Amino acid sequence: MKIKGKVTVPALQAMKAEGKKIAALTAYDATFAALEDAAGVDIILVGDSAGMVMQGSHDTIEITLDDILVYTRNVRRGMKRALLAADLPFGIAHESTDATIRGCVRLMKEGGAEAVKVEGAGPVLEPISRMTRMGIPVMGHLGLTPQSVHSFGGYGMRGGDEAEAERIRRDAVELQEAGVFAIVLEKIPQELAAEVTKSLHIPTIGIGSGPDCDGQILVSYDMLGLGPKFRFVRRYLEGAELVTGAVQQYVNDIRGGIFPDESESYNA
Ligand code: KIV
């Protein structure tokens, strides 16, 4: 069931209490943001996945705060109803608590974000706790945190062994205590995601973590079939085929003298 009116942090938390599922999706431009917003998405995330799907990077390491700010402003202009969250990119949380807060404040002040997402726990708990006490809504992100791809050695499932599963359980509780309003659980076993979801009073948003999370998020380009296929992604459109087919038709029509025709031309 769709929240009536503007989606807010308390409204999302009430959805968990009422057993209503949260639908989240990424966006990077005003056109897609407007379409997703009109279709009833609750959270639009300007993910650092923009580095891969918009900029063609192999990972989410290269993208900068200034880049994310551009995408966040684009999305802000296109949407009205959903909650707009933006990712704090790689490197800033590694610097200091002050740098983390400065980065997140920029995402809100200059980008128009209503919430920020910060990957990990441990050393980032301190800035997260300061921000949430200041009134900055923060979303956590555990499991396969793509900014750690080089330590993980790839994009495989996390939390498959008991030691790592236990760390994820503990990190989730510590993030909740630090005041995050929701936690993204990426690519962890579905039993672990169900357990973490049950143990928290804040919503979990799953990606590749099974059906028992309080909500789901996907990279929009993946679910629209514009990128490579992944096991955890359901493709709701074969976008790449449709776009390529349309562009091929356009090229053929120009070459064949079929486009433009009389109705597509002006007369004095
Ligand atoms: O960067 C991103 O798009 C993300 C989500 C898919 C969770 O972090």
PDB file of C-alpha atoms and ligand atoms in Angstrom:
ATOM      1  CA  MET A   1       0.000   0.000   0.000  1.00  0.00           C
ATOM      2  CA  LYS A   2       1.319   3.436  -1.041  1.00  0.00           C
ATOM      3  CA  ILE A   3       1.975   6.137   1.624  1.00  0.00           C
ATOM      4  CA  LYS A   4      -0.367   9.091   1.022  1.00  0.00           C
ATOM      5  CA  GLY A   5       1.516  12.347   0.448  1.00  0.00           C
ATOM      6  CA  LYS A   6       5.219  12.989   0.971  1.00  0.00           C
ATOM      7  CA  VAL A   7       7.333  10.071   2.154  1.00  0.00           C
ATOM      8  CA  THR A   8       9.186  10.913   5.371  1.00  0.00           C
ATOM      9  CA  VAL A   9      11.521   9.051   7.713  1.00  0.00           C
ATOM     10  CA  PRO A  10       8.767   8.514  10.341  1.00  0.00           C
ATOM     11  CA  ALA A  11       6.384   7.300   7.598  1.00  0.00           C
ATOM     12  CA  LEU A  12       8.963   4.699   6.507  1.00  0.00           C
ATOM     13  CA  GLN A  13       9.452   3.553  10.085  1.00  0.00           C
ATOM     14  CA  ALA A  14       5.680   3.255  10.518  1.00  0.00           C
ATOM     15  CA  MET A  15       5.613   1.032   7.426  1.00  0.00           C
ATOM     16  CA  LYS A  16       7.784  -1.517   9.245  1.00  0.00           C
ATOM     17  CA  ALA A  17       5.535  -1.399  12.308  1.00  0.00           C
ATOM     18  CA  GLU A  18       2.480  -1.922  10.070  1.00  0.00           C
ATOM     19  CA  GLY A  19       4.113  -4.710   8.028  1.00  0.00           C
ATOM     20  CA  LYS A  20       4.011  -2.700   4.775  1.00  0.00           C
ATOM     21  CA  LYS A  21       6.890  -3.284   2.352  1.00  0.00           C
ATOM     22  CA  ILE A  22       9.112  -0.371   1.290  1.00  0.00           C
ATOM     23  CA  ALA A  23       9.955  -0.008  -2.432  1.00  0.00           C
ATOM     24  CA  ALA A  24      13.259   1.728  -3.177  1.00  0.00           C
ATOM     25  CA  LEU A  25      15.153   2.301  -6.427  1.00  0.00           C
ATOM     26  CA  THR A  26      18.164   4.287  -7.601  1.00  0.00           C
ATOM     27  CA  ALA A  27      17.981   7.280  -9.947  1.00  0.00           C
ATOM     28  CA  TYR A  28      20.572   9.677 -11.311  1.00  0.00           C
ATOM     29  CA  ASP A  29      18.613  12.106 -13.497  1.00  0.00           C
ATOM     30  CA  ALA A  30      15.406  14.135 -13.412  1.00  0.00           C
ATOM     31  CA  THR A  31      13.579  12.118 -16.098  1.00  0.00           C
ATOM     32  CA  PHE A  32      13.957   8.724 -14.400  1.00  0.00           C
ATOM     33  CA  ALA A  33      13.361  10.297 -10.967  1.00  0.00           C
ATOM     34  CA  ALA A  34      10.019  11.731 -12.163  1.00  0.00           C
ATOM     35  CA  LEU A  35       8.950   8.357 -13.619  1.00  0.00           C
ATOM     36  CA  GLU A  36       9.928   6.394 -10.499  1.00  0.00           C
ATOM     37  CA  ASP A  37       8.283   8.973  -8.223  1.00  0.00           C
ATOM     38  CA  ALA A  38       5.031   8.852 -10.204  1.00  0.00           C
ATOM     39  CA  ALA A  39       5.107   5.032 -10.108  1.00  0.00           C
ATOM     40  CA  GLY A  40       5.055   5.073  -6.297  1.00  0.00           C
ATOM     41  CA  VAL A  41       8.662   4.345  -5.273  1.00  0.00           C
ATOM     42  CA  ASP A  42       9.115   5.255  -1.578  1.00  0.00           C
ATOM     43  CA  ILE A  43      12.880   5.936  -1.461  1.00  0.00           C
ATOM     44  CA  ILE A  44      14.893   7.198  -4.426  1.00  0.00           C
ATOM     45  CA  LEU A  45      18.606   6.679  -3.803  1.00  0.00           C
ATOM     46  CA  VAL A  46      21.295   8.539  -5.697  1.00  0.00           C
ATOM     47  CA  GLY A  47      23.665   5.624  -5.258  1.00  0.00           C
ATOM     48  CA  ASP A  48      27.371   5.694  -5.894  1.00  0.00           C
ATOM     49  CA  SER A  49      26.453   2.971  -8.409  1.00  0.00           C
ATOM     50  CA  ALA A  50      26.241   6.103 -10.614  1.00  0.00           C
ATOM     51  CA  GLY A  51      30.003   5.669 -10.961  1.00  0.00           C
ATOM     52  CA  MET A  52      29.362   2.390 -12.771  1.00  0.00           C
ATOM     53  CA  VAL A  53      26.079   2.889 -14.629  1.00  0.00           C
ATOM     54  CA  MET A  54      26.455   6.584 -15.532  1.00  0.00           C
ATOM     55  CA  GLN A  55      30.223   7.009 -15.714  1.00  0.00           C
ATOM     56  CA  GLY A  56      31.346   3.561 -16.886  1.00  0.00           C
ATOM     57  CA  SER A  57      33.734   2.857 -13.987  1.00  0.00           C
ATOM     58  CA  HIS A  58      34.465  -0.755 -12.991  1.00  0.00           C
ATOM     59  CA  ASP A  59      33.558  -0.026  -9.365  1.00  0.00           C
ATOM     60  CA  THR A  60      32.235   2.695  -7.049  1.00  0.00           C
ATOM     61  CA  ILE A  61      35.664   3.916  -5.929  1.00  0.00           C
ATOM     62  CA  GLU A  62      36.291   6.703  -8.465  1.00  0.00           C
ATOM     63  CA  ILE A  63      33.074   8.694  -8.165  1.00  0.00           C
ATOM     64  CA  THR A  64      33.466  11.942  -6.214  1.00  0.00           C
ATOM     65  CA  LEU A  65      31.245  13.913  -3.876  1.00  0.00           C
ATOM     66  CA  ASP A  66      30.950  16.642  -6.527  1.00  0.00           C
ATOM     67  CA  ASP A  67      29.717  14.027  -9.035  1.00  0.00           C
ATOM     68  CA  ILE A  68      27.116  12.691  -6.576  1.00  0.00           C
ATOM     69  CA  LEU A  69      26.006  16.276  -5.923  1.00  0.00           C
ATOM     70  CA  VAL A  70      25.303  16.813  -9.633  1.00  0.00           C
ATOM     71  CA  TYR A  71      23.200  13.610  -9.821  1.00  0.00           C
ATOM     72  CA  THR A  72      21.406  14.455  -6.561  1.00  0.00           C
ATOM     73  CA  ARG A  73      20.398  17.904  -7.839  1.00  0.00           C
ATOM     74  CA  ASN A  74      19.160  16.315 -11.088  1.00  0.00           C
ATOM     75  CA  VAL A  75      16.993  13.854  -9.180  1.00  0.00           C
ATOM     76  CA  ARG A  76      15.748  16.515  -6.734  1.00  0.00           C
ATOM     77  CA  ARG A  77      14.354  18.543  -9.660  1.00  0.00           C
ATOM     78  CA  GLY A  78      12.457  15.546 -11.059  1.00  0.00           C
ATOM     79  CA  MET A  79      10.701  14.196  -7.976  1.00  0.00           C
ATOM     80  CA  LYS A  80       8.109  15.254  -5.428  1.00  0.00           C
ATOM     81  CA  ARG A  81       6.822  12.413  -3.269  1.00  0.00           C
ATOM     82  CA  ALA A  82       9.581   9.892  -2.468  1.00  0.00           C
ATOM     83  CA  LEU A  83      12.286  10.347   0.176  1.00  0.00           C
ATOM     84  CA  LEU A  84      15.514  11.394  -1.564  1.00  0.00           C
ATOM     85  CA  ALA A  85      18.643   9.727  -0.160  1.00  0.00           C
ATOM     86  CA  ALA A  86      22.197  10.184  -1.465  1.00  0.00           C
ATOM     87  CA  ASP A  87      25.333   8.086  -1.010  1.00  0.00           C
ATOM     88  CA  LEU A  88      28.445   9.364   0.716  1.00  0.00           C
ATOM     89  CA  PRO A  89      31.131   8.263  -1.748  1.00  0.00           C
ATOM     90  CA  PHE A  90      34.304   6.289  -1.013  1.00  0.00           C
ATOM     91  CA  GLY A  91      37.113   7.921   0.925  1.00  0.00           C
ATOM     92  CA  ILE A  92      35.330  10.640   2.861  1.00  0.00           C
ATOM     93  CA  ALA A  93      34.333   8.528   5.874  1.00  0.00           C
ATOM     94  CA  HIS A  94      37.934   7.235   5.978  1.00  0.00           C
ATOM     95  CA  GLU A  95      39.236  10.797   6.497  1.00  0.00           C
ATOM     96  CA  SER A  96      37.602  11.926   9.728  1.00  0.00           C
ATOM     97  CA  THR A  97      34.341  12.468  11.555  1.00  0.00           C
ATOM     98  CA  ASP A  98      34.389  16.128  10.499  1.00  0.00           C
ATOM     99  CA  ALA A  99      34.931  15.238   6.817  1.00  0.00           C
ATOM    100  CA  THR A 100      32.062  12.744   6.985  1.00  0.00           C
ATOM    101  CA  ILE A 101      29.694  15.289   8.490  1.00  0.00           C
ATOM    102  CA  ARG A 102      30.839  17.986   6.030  1.00  0.00           C
ATOM    103  CA  GLY A 103      30.233  15.627   3.088  1.00  0.00           C
ATOM    104  CA  CYS A 104      26.771  14.614   4.279  1.00  0.00           C
ATOM    105  CA  VAL A 105      25.813  18.228   5.015  1.00  0.00           C
ATOM    106  CA  ARG A 106      26.812  19.137   1.428  1.00  0.00           C
ATOM    107  CA  LEU A 107      24.600  16.325   0.078  1.00  0.00           C
ATOM    108  CA  MET A 108      21.670  17.874   1.923  1.00  0.00           C
ATOM    109  CA  LYS A 109      22.417  21.606   1.530  1.00  0.00           C
ATOM    110  CA  GLU A 110      23.749  21.608  -2.044  1.00  0.00           C
ATOM    111  CA  GLY A 111      22.102  18.450  -3.412  1.00  0.00           C
ATOM    112  CA  GLY A 112      18.707  18.631  -1.754  1.00  0.00           C
ATOM    113  CA  ALA A 113      18.996  15.141  -0.239  1.00  0.00           C
ATOM    114  CA  GLU A 114      16.671  14.398   2.661  1.00  0.00           C
ATOM    115  CA  ALA A 115      18.812  11.534   3.939  1.00  0.00           C
ATOM    116  CA  VAL A 116      22.322  10.177   3.425  1.00  0.00           C
ATOM    117  CA  LYS A 117      23.629   6.623   3.142  1.00  0.00           C
ATOM    118  CA  VAL A 118      26.960   5.666   4.660  1.00  0.00           C
ATOM    119  CA  GLU A 119      28.517   2.219   4.135  1.00  0.00           C
ATOM    120  CA  GLY A 120      29.796   0.093   7.015  1.00  0.00           C
ATOM    121  CA  ALA A 121      29.883   0.334  10.808  1.00  0.00           C
ATOM    122  CA  GLY A 122      32.800   0.324  13.332  1.00  0.00           C
ATOM    123  CA  PRO A 123      34.767   3.527  12.638  1.00  0.00           C
ATOM    124  CA  VAL A 124      31.790   5.276  10.997  1.00  0.00           C
ATOM    125  CA  LEU A 125      29.548   4.806  14.047  1.00  0.00           C
ATOM    126  CA  GLU A 126      30.926   7.976  15.640  1.00  0.00           C
ATOM    127  CA  PRO A 127      30.094  10.355  12.739  1.00  0.00           C
ATOM    128  CA  ILE A 128      26.778   8.558  12.207  1.00  0.00           C
ATOM    129  CA  SER A 129      25.825   8.982  15.836  1.00  0.00           C
ATOM    130  CA  ARG A 130      26.769  12.684  15.769  1.00  0.00           C
ATOM    131  CA  MET A 131      24.785  13.259  12.578  1.00  0.00           C
ATOM    132  CA  THR A 132      21.658  11.480  13.758  1.00  0.00           C
ATOM    133  CA  ARG A 133      21.753  13.502  17.012  1.00  0.00           C
ATOM    134  CA  MET A 134      21.973  16.672  14.882  1.00  0.00           C
ATOM    135  CA  GLY A 135      18.880  15.657  12.910  1.00  0.00           C
ATOM    136  CA  ILE A 136      20.506  14.260   9.765  1.00  0.00           C
ATOM    137  CA  PRO A 137      18.685  11.076   8.696  1.00  0.00           C
ATOM    138  CA  VAL A 138      21.273   8.371   7.983  1.00  0.00           C
ATOM    139  CA  MET A 139      20.735   5.035   6.280  1.00  0.00           C
ATOM    140  CA  GLY A 140      23.266   2.287   7.065  1.00  0.00           C
ATOM    141  CA  HIS A 141      24.584  -0.287   4.573  1.00  0.00           C
ATOM    142  CA  LEU A 142      25.937  -3.711   5.618  1.00  0.00           C
ATOM    143  CA  GLY A 143      26.888  -6.993   3.973  1.00  0.00           C
ATOM    144  CA  LEU A 144      28.388  -6.534   0.513  1.00  0.00           C
ATOM    145  CA  THR A 145      29.414  -2.885   0.844  1.00  0.00           C
ATOM    146  CA  PRO A 146      30.739  -2.196  -2.685  1.00  0.00           C
ATOM    147  CA  GLN A 147      33.187   0.499  -1.513  1.00  0.00           C
ATOM    148  CA  SER A 148      35.131  -2.367   0.174  1.00  0.00           C
ATOM    149  CA  VAL A 149      35.311  -4.429  -3.045  1.00  0.00           C
ATOM    150  CA  HIS A 150      39.112  -4.479  -3.014  1.00  0.00           C
ATOM    151  CA  SER A 151      39.308  -5.840   0.544  1.00  0.00           C
ATOM    152  CA  PHE A 152      36.557  -8.360  -0.198  1.00  0.00           C
ATOM    153  CA  GLY A 153      38.217  -9.399  -3.471  1.00  0.00           C
ATOM    154  CA  GLY A 154      34.978  -9.206  -5.465  1.00  0.00           C
ATOM    155  CA  TYR A 155      31.196  -8.851  -5.319  1.00  0.00           C
ATOM    156  CA  GLY A 156      30.363 -12.252  -3.776  1.00  0.00           C
ATOM    157  CA  MET A 157      27.846 -12.872  -0.996  1.00  0.00           C
ATOM    158  CA  ARG A 158      28.897 -11.765   2.512  1.00  0.00           C
ATOM    159  CA  GLY A 159      27.997 -13.249   5.888  1.00  0.00           C
ATOM    160  CA  GLY A 160      28.191 -16.862   4.723  1.00  0.00           C
ATOM    161  CA  ASP A 161      30.399 -17.959   7.622  1.00  0.00           C
ATOM    162  CA  GLU A 162      29.417 -17.675  11.265  1.00  0.00           C
ATOM    163  CA  ALA A 163      32.099 -15.124  12.218  1.00  0.00           C
ATOM    164  CA  GLU A 164      31.028 -12.700   9.507  1.00  0.00           C
ATOM    165  CA  ALA A 165      27.333 -13.347  10.124  1.00  0.00           C
ATOM    166  CA  GLU A 166      27.869 -12.497  13.787  1.00  0.00           C
ATOM    167  CA  ARG A 167      29.668  -9.271  12.819  1.00  0.00           C
ATOM    168  CA  ILE A 168      26.742  -8.248  10.592  1.00  0.00           C
ATOM    169  CA  ARG A 169      24.253  -8.968  13.435  1.00  0.00           C
ATOM    170  CA  ARG A 170      26.361  -6.855  15.837  1.00  0.00           C
ATOM    171  CA  ASP A 171      26.949  -4.028  13.320  1.00  0.00           C
ATOM    172  CA  ALA A 172      23.203  -3.832  12.625  1.00  0.00           C
ATOM    173  CA  VAL A 173      22.404  -3.390  16.312  1.00  0.00           C
ATOM    174  CA  GLU A 174      25.194  -0.815  16.727  1.00  0.00           C
ATOM    175  CA  LEU A 175      23.960   1.154  13.709  1.00  0.00           C
ATOM    176  CA  GLN A 176      20.440   1.130  15.138  1.00  0.00           C
ATOM    177  CA  GLU A 177      21.843   2.398  18.465  1.00  0.00           C
ATOM    178  CA  ALA A 178      23.733   5.129  16.544  1.00  0.00           C
ATOM    179  CA  GLY A 179      20.339   6.295  15.284  1.00  0.00           C
ATOM    180  CA  VAL A 180      20.159   5.205  11.622  1.00  0.00           C
ATOM    181  CA  PHE A 181      16.580   5.144  10.338  1.00  0.00           C
ATOM    182  CA  ALA A 182      17.055   2.113   8.052  1.00  0.00           C
ATOM    183  CA  ILE A 183      19.776  -0.309   6.966  1.00  0.00           C
ATOM    184  CA  VAL A 184      20.474  -1.637   3.465  1.00  0.00           C
ATOM    185  CA  LEU A 185      21.428  -5.327   3.641  1.00  0.00           C
ATOM    186  CA  GLU A 186      23.274  -6.252   0.464  1.00  0.00           C
ATOM    187  CA  LYS A 187      23.880  -9.810  -0.725  1.00  0.00           C
ATOM    188  CA  ILE A 188      23.741 -11.695   2.568  1.00  0.00           C
ATOM    189  CA  PRO A 189      22.051 -15.096   3.090  1.00  0.00           C
ATOM    190  CA  GLN A 190      18.275 -14.761   3.272  1.00  0.00           C
ATOM    191  CA  GLU A 191      18.101 -16.496   6.695  1.00  0.00           C
ATOM    192  CA  LEU A 192      20.568 -13.957   8.123  1.00  0.00           C
ATOM    193  CA  ALA A 193      18.658 -11.027   6.571  1.00  0.00           C
ATOM    194  CA  ALA A 194      15.423 -12.376   8.088  1.00  0.00           C
ATOM    195  CA  GLU A 195      17.070 -12.698  11.498  1.00  0.00           C
ATOM    196  CA  VAL A 196      18.560  -9.175  11.388  1.00  0.00           C
ATOM    197  CA  THR A 197      15.231  -7.752  10.184  1.00  0.00           C
ATOM    198  CA  LYS A 198      13.388  -9.387  13.066  1.00  0.00           C
ATOM    199  CA  SER A 199      15.902  -8.181  15.647  1.00  0.00           C
ATOM    200  CA  LEU A 200      15.632  -4.478  14.690  1.00  0.00           C
ATOM    201  CA  HIS A 201      12.852  -1.932  15.170  1.00  0.00           C
ATOM    202  CA  ILE A 202      14.093   0.086  12.144  1.00  0.00           C
ATOM    203  CA  PRO A 203      13.431  -1.126   8.563  1.00  0.00           C
ATOM    204  CA  THR A 204      15.900  -3.199   6.564  1.00  0.00           C
ATOM    205  CA  ILE A 205      16.067  -2.657   2.805  1.00  0.00           C
ATOM    206  CA  GLY A 206      17.367  -5.732   1.014  1.00  0.00           C
ATOM    207  CA  ILE A 207      19.293  -6.109  -2.215  1.00  0.00           C
ATOM    208  CA  GLY A 208      20.101  -9.714  -3.040  1.00  0.00           C
ATOM    209  CA  SER A 209      19.197 -10.669   0.544  1.00  0.00           C
ATOM    210  CA  GLY A 210      15.889 -12.470   0.093  1.00  0.00           C
ATOM    211  CA  PRO A 211      12.223 -11.615   0.624  1.00  0.00           C
ATOM    212  CA  ASP A 212      12.100 -11.123   4.404  1.00  0.00           C
ATOM    213  CA  CYS A 213      13.607  -7.631   4.549  1.00  0.00           C
ATOM    214  CA  ASP A 214      11.191  -4.761   5.243  1.00  0.00           C
ATOM    215  CA  GLY A 215      11.796  -3.368   1.770  1.00  0.00           C
ATOM    216  CA  GLN A 216      13.801  -3.917  -1.410  1.00  0.00           C
ATOM    217  CA  ILE A 217      16.117  -1.768  -3.496  1.00  0.00           C
ATOM    218  CA  LEU A 218      17.650  -2.355  -6.934  1.00  0.00           C
ATOM    219  CA  VAL A 219      19.804  -0.308  -9.262  1.00  0.00           C
ATOM    220  CA  SER A 220      17.229   1.061 -11.730  1.00  0.00           C
ATOM    221  CA  TYR A 221      19.392   0.329 -14.776  1.00  0.00           C
ATOM    222  CA  ASP A 222      19.648  -3.330 -13.688  1.00  0.00           C
ATOM    223  CA  MET A 223      15.892  -3.890 -13.178  1.00  0.00           C
ATOM    224  CA  LEU A 224      15.166  -2.153 -16.479  1.00  0.00           C
ATOM    225  CA  GLY A 225      17.521  -4.554 -18.264  1.00  0.00           C
ATOM    226  CA  LEU A 226      19.987  -1.863 -19.279  1.00  0.00           C
ATOM    227  CA  GLY A 227      22.963  -3.544 -17.616  1.00  0.00           C
ATOM    228  CA  PRO A 228      24.400  -7.037 -17.136  1.00  0.00           C
ATOM    229  CA  LYS A 229      22.247  -9.845 -15.667  1.00  0.00           C
ATOM    230  CA  PHE A 230      22.625 -10.742 -11.986  1.00  0.00           C
ATOM    231  CA  ARG A 231      20.920 -13.619 -10.119  1.00  0.00           C
ATOM    232  CA  PHE A 232      19.355 -11.285  -7.529  1.00  0.00           C
ATOM    233  CA  VAL A 233      17.945  -8.808 -10.064  1.00  0.00           C
ATOM    234  CA  ARG A 234      14.504  -9.313 -11.578  1.00  0.00           C
ATOM    235  CA  ARG A 235      14.462  -7.581 -14.967  1.00  0.00           C
ATOM    236  CA  TYR A 236      11.113  -5.839 -15.476  1.00  0.00           C
ATOM    237  CA  LEU A 237      12.071  -4.683 -18.977  1.00  0.00           C
ATOM    238  CA  GLU A 238      14.605  -5.824 -21.545  1.00  0.00           C
ATOM    239  CA  GLY A 239      15.644  -2.181 -21.885  1.00  0.00           C
ATOM    240  CA  ALA A 240      18.908  -2.719 -23.748  1.00  0.00           C
ATOM    241  CA  GLU A 241      17.132  -4.685 -26.515  1.00  0.00           C
ATOM    242  CA  LEU A 242      14.340  -2.109 -26.772  1.00  0.00           C
ATOM    243  CA  VAL A 243      16.702   0.882 -26.890  1.00  0.00           C
ATOM    244  CA  THR A 244      19.090  -0.752 -29.363  1.00  0.00           C
ATOM    245  CA  GLY A 245      16.154  -1.813 -31.569  1.00  0.00           C
ATOM    246  CA  ALA A 246      14.691   1.703 -31.541  1.00  0.00           C
ATOM    247  CA  VAL A 247      18.048   3.328 -32.342  1.00  0.00           C
ATOM    248  CA  GLN A 248      18.689   0.822 -35.175  1.00  0.00           C
ATOM    249  CA  GLN A 249      15.247   1.646 -36.603  1.00  0.00           C
ATOM    250  CA  TYR A 250      16.048   5.385 -36.403  1.00  0.00           C
ATOM    251  CA  VAL A 251      19.368   4.868 -38.230  1.00  0.00           C
ATOM    252  CA  ASN A 252      17.644   2.742 -40.917  1.00  0.00           C
ATOM    253  CA  ASP A 253      14.854   5.308 -41.356  1.00  0.00           C
ATOM    254  CA  ILE A 254      17.384   8.126 -41.902  1.00  0.00           C
ATOM    255  CA  ARG A 255      19.426   6.037 -44.324  1.00  0.00           C
ATOM    256  CA  GLY A 256      16.274   4.960 -46.196  1.00  0.00           C
ATOM    257  CA  GLY A 257      14.927   8.523 -46.434  1.00  0.00           C
ATOM    258  CA  ILE A 258      11.873   7.505 -44.338  1.00  0.00           C
ATOM    259  CA  PHE A 259      12.535   9.956 -41.494  1.00  0.00           C
ATOM    260  CA  PRO A 260      11.487  12.744 -41.390  1.00  0.00           C
ATOM    261  CA  ASP A 261       8.293  12.619 -43.431  1.00  0.00           C
ATOM    262  CA  GLU A 262       5.843  15.400 -44.374  1.00  0.00           C
ATOM    263  CA  SER A 263       4.076  15.347 -40.955  1.00  0.00           C
ATOM    264  CA  GLU A 264       7.414  15.768 -39.187  1.00  0.00           C
ATOM    265  CA  SER A 265       8.443  18.794 -41.292  1.00  0.00           C
ATOM    266  CA  TYR A 266       7.342  22.451 -41.270  1.00  0.00           C
ATOM    267  CA  ASN A 267       5.903  24.498 -44.132  1.00  0.00           C
ATOM    268  CA  ALA A 268       6.260  28.290 -44.343  1.00  0.00           C
TER     269      ALA A 268
HETATM  270  O1  KIV B   1      24.986   2.589  -4.939  1.00  0.00           O
HETATM  271  C1  KIV B   1      23.892   2.013  -4.946  1.00  0.00           C
HETATM  272  O2  KIV B   1      23.150   2.041  -5.921  1.00  0.00           O
HETATM  273  C2  KIV B   1      23.513   1.293  -3.728  1.00  0.00           C
HETATM  274  C3  KIV B   1      22.267   0.484  -3.704  1.00  0.00           C
HETATM  275  C4  KIV B   1      21.905  -0.334  -4.812  1.00  0.00           C
HETATM  276  C5  KIV B   1      21.971  -0.110  -2.390  1.00  0.00           C
HETATM  277  O3  KIV B   1      24.184   1.396  -2.754  1.00  0.00           O
END
